[in-house]
């Protein structure tokens, strides 16, 4: 792992920041775009598949440049397991949030007013309590970050096939459950960007999407790294 | 194959049991969650794809820890073909059933009462006879366990691509047929957990989901292992 | 390539015949099962995805035993390009047709009468002329068999990922177009089996599904083998 | 990279041109076929998945013959980054446009008049401004061509799994957003062919599909090649 001091002097970091920003930008533009609504054509399957394929595609495109986080909950997971430096994590956060806002702004401009719906903002559905919303976002983000860590475990040699696709499919899987309840944020930059641009009701209980997701990411990362990773302490104990 | 005595002293077994429990827990939480229903958004395609992707994702995540069974019908298949010890099989069963109950309980807590539908329990649709339900569960589980064995045949070298995804897609395939008839259990822990938590009509003919599925798993495992596996007896006969 | 005389004495042939029969049996059982209809839950996307995933799954399971044809149009393609012996082709045809009939018969037994719809038989939709139906089946089967040949071209080294999945996705792709017009047979055993069991209107213009599909398979196989294969005559010319 | 003079004398070029023509022909035939409409069976998910799988399948089939562009926006991207010769690019363009027209003509013949809908032509939906349509086509094609370049970056060794599938999924992803707004052309040959055959309203603002797409392809190709490619100038600077 590069230290913060090394990272900050590396030209690779700045390219990675651009990649993270563009990744979130296109994720929000296209997948939140699939939540806008022309003549009721969009529905649960189209939205879920679009988010899943968007994450799969964008991680595929930039994995070698930035690691393909495009999600603060993933970045915080890598931070608490000491796989990236603090400076890199902070810079990633900022890039991701900026990308989310930029993507939502472009989407706003490209969408006729009458078709905007709520511009893909994530909100708790009528009847879902704050505690339930928190739990759903925690669980869904847990699944995503756990999958990311399983995919990025470089000591595993039992997996073949596309890692980015596996990550994207875990996103689609959780959307098929959670979209009707919380909008299935699962990604703070994706929840934050459209809220900044669309405003209004998108801010109600918005903290749920920050705390639930980031906590889910932290717990999933620690659990995988401490217990399930090939080089986890349990494994070292065995040998 | 490790013996029962070796297994019981191995720290790896207990980590595997945790993995199996968490695997079924998240399978039931997310995929049965996709069977609850807010404003009629869920339907056959969303449920089938969610189950398929959930199995693909969770097997991908824990395959190197426990083998990624997350299904008693798979475990019994490995038992009857003598690929795992009796102790391991029994411990897996218990972990899977506990995981199914825990997942359903969490789902119950996270779902507003008015949206629970039947909490993803599996029941025979009106008009489907017990014999038909048994046959459908037998056939669907047969396809799944046969696919698992084809995927795990370490002597095959003709397959590339993701094994967990292939297994998950076989689950989605059978759901697209069987959900409207039996709910497409295909997994005793997934049928049992929600029944324990939701109760009532979910217990009608519940034995079908145990006997049909486990028998399907046993027959598929034996057929593959005795006849189609690369190192099956027929092949040995030829050489 | 084994000669007919060698094939007929090989125990591997008989195992391959069983694999082909079971492959078509489960294809028809599950995917035609997805064409039966309980309370209008099935539709174009569920049927198309089910056929695609069924082919992907079953080819994955038996590819190393029989080559995973499970389709007379594929087998005839391998025959005319001299990749399998005449005896093997004839035996495959019979196994596939028997598998199709058996799958449809089991499906008939497992489906309550009121939900059978037309049991997945393929028929020309009202308004589609015989010539149009012929053309659609020809084109769709062409795409499938061309994809099979591209996947099985052992001299290609540019492809990674799952071959069976690529074949299955070509099936789903053509179903999304052709199901509403011809039922998207694309496989003579799959069109024939349900017709034998369901009878009646399924026999109208049934020859279209034989001639259109088999001809599509022959043309695709010859085109790939003579022109696009890595070791085709054009390539030899270049070197 | 072969020069124009070398290309024009190579038998491989003419085989590649046939592959490009057939690729676009089947893309338009099948995927635009999925936009025709029998009894309202087609919808956003069926159309998007069909386009994605069609691109994945056809690129898979012909990648080793022509590179599998089947899209002028991809070809122009390879041209401006000097990966193919001018002669090859021009010949590809012509083959692709001819393939698009041929595919649309065959589709016209195979589709009963009453089911033709608008034959898969791409048009701006009522309420979408020309600028918005331009932006959507630009962004969607950008995502596709960026994915193609990430997939074809032969210096990356971090990707496993199917490249053609990754490209196809990026197509499906953008369709799930853009179909309701612009028809999600993303491919000039696919927008042009049906317009030639169907005519009429398909020509309104047709330039958007040329300029928006080709410009998106050029910008994506240059951005990837100059900044993100493994051997980009930034990387060279670092070493």
Coordinates of C-alpha atoms in Angstrom, one line a residue, chain C residues 57-155:
Chain C
X57 CA -27.2 -24.2 -18.5
X58 CA -27.7 -27.5 -20.3
X59 CA -24.9 -26.9 -22.8
X60 CA -22.7 -26.1 -19.8
X61 CA -23.7 -29.3 -18.1
X62 CA -23.1 -31.8 -20.9
X63 CA -20.6 -30.1 -23.3
X64 CA -17.8 -32.5 -22.4
X65 CA -20.0 -35.6 -22.8
X66 CA -21.8 -35.0 -26.1
X67 CA -20.6 -31.6 -27.3
X68 CA -23.9 -30.2 -26.0
X69 CA -25.8 -29.9 -29.3
X70 CA -29.3 -30.6 -27.8
X71 CA -30.6 -29.3 -31.2
X72 CA -30.9 -31.1 -34.6
X73 CA -30.0 -27.9 -36.4
X74 CA -26.7 -27.8 -34.6
X75 CA -26.1 -31.5 -35.2
X76 CA -26.8 -31.2 -38.9
X77 CA -24.4 -28.3 -39.0
X78 CA -21.6 -30.4 -37.5
X79 CA -22.6 -33.2 -40.0
X80 CA -22.4 -31.1 -43.2
X81 CA -19.0 -29.7 -42.1
X82 CA -17.8 -33.2 -41.5
X83 CA -17.1 -32.8 -37.8
X84 CA -19.2 -35.8 -36.7
X85 CA -19.9 -39.1 -38.3
X86 CA -23.2 -39.9 -40.0
X87 CA -24.0 -42.6 -37.4
X88 CA -23.4 -40.1 -34.5
X89 CA -25.6 -37.5 -36.2
X90 CA -28.5 -40.0 -36.8
X91 CA -28.3 -41.3 -33.2
X92 CA -28.2 -37.7 -31.9
X93 CA -31.3 -36.8 -33.9
X94 CA -33.3 -39.7 -32.5
X95 CA -32.2 -39.0 -28.9
X96 CA -33.1 -35.3 -29.3
X97 CA -36.5 -36.0 -30.7
X98 CA -37.2 -38.6 -28.0
X99 CA -36.0 -36.2 -25.4
X100 CA -38.3 -33.5 -26.7
X101 CA -41.3 -35.8 -26.6
X102 CA -40.5 -37.0 -23.1
X103 CA -40.0 -33.5 -21.8
X104 CA -43.3 -32.4 -23.2
X105 CA -45.1 -35.4 -21.8
X106 CA -43.6 -34.8 -18.3
X107 CA -44.6 -31.1 -18.6
X108 CA -48.1 -32.1 -19.6
X109 CA -48.4 -34.3 -16.5
X110 CA -47.0 -31.6 -14.2
X111 CA -49.2 -28.8 -15.4
X112 CA -52.8 -28.4 -14.2
X113 CA -55.1 -28.5 -17.3
X114 CA -56.3 -25.0 -16.9
X115 CA -52.8 -23.6 -17.0
X116 CA -51.5 -25.5 -20.0
X117 CA -52.0 -22.8 -22.6
X118 CA -50.6 -24.4 -25.8
X119 CA -47.8 -26.2 -23.8
X120 CA -45.1 -24.2 -25.5
X121 CA -45.8 -25.4 -29.0
X122 CA -44.5 -23.2 -31.8
X123 CA -47.1 -21.8 -34.2
X124 CA -47.3 -19.0 -36.7
X125 CA -49.1 -16.0 -35.2
X126 CA -52.2 -14.8 -37.0
X127 CA -51.1 -12.6 -39.9
X128 CA -47.7 -14.1 -40.4
X129 CA -47.4 -15.8 -43.8
X130 CA -45.8 -19.2 -44.3
X131 CA -42.9 -17.5 -46.1
X132 CA -42.4 -15.0 -43.3
X133 CA -42.4 -17.7 -40.7
X134 CA -39.9 -19.7 -42.8
X135 CA -37.7 -16.7 -43.1
X136 CA -37.8 -15.9 -39.4
X137 CA -37.0 -19.5 -38.3
X138 CA -34.2 -19.6 -40.9
X139 CA -32.6 -16.4 -39.8
X140 CA -33.0 -17.1 -36.0
X141 CA -31.5 -20.6 -36.4
X142 CA -28.7 -19.2 -38.6
X143 CA -27.7 -16.8 -35.8
X144 CA -27.7 -19.7 -33.2
X145 CA -25.7 -22.1 -35.3
X146 CA -23.2 -19.4 -36.4
X147 CA -22.7 -18.6 -32.8
X148 CA -22.1 -22.3 -31.9
X149 CA -19.5 -22.6 -34.7
X150 CA -17.7 -19.4 -33.6
X151 CA -17.7 -20.7 -30.0
X152 CA -16.5 -24.2 -31.0
X153 CA -13.7 -23.0 -33.3
X154 CA -10.8 -24.5 -31.4
X155 CA -8.3 -22.4 -33.4

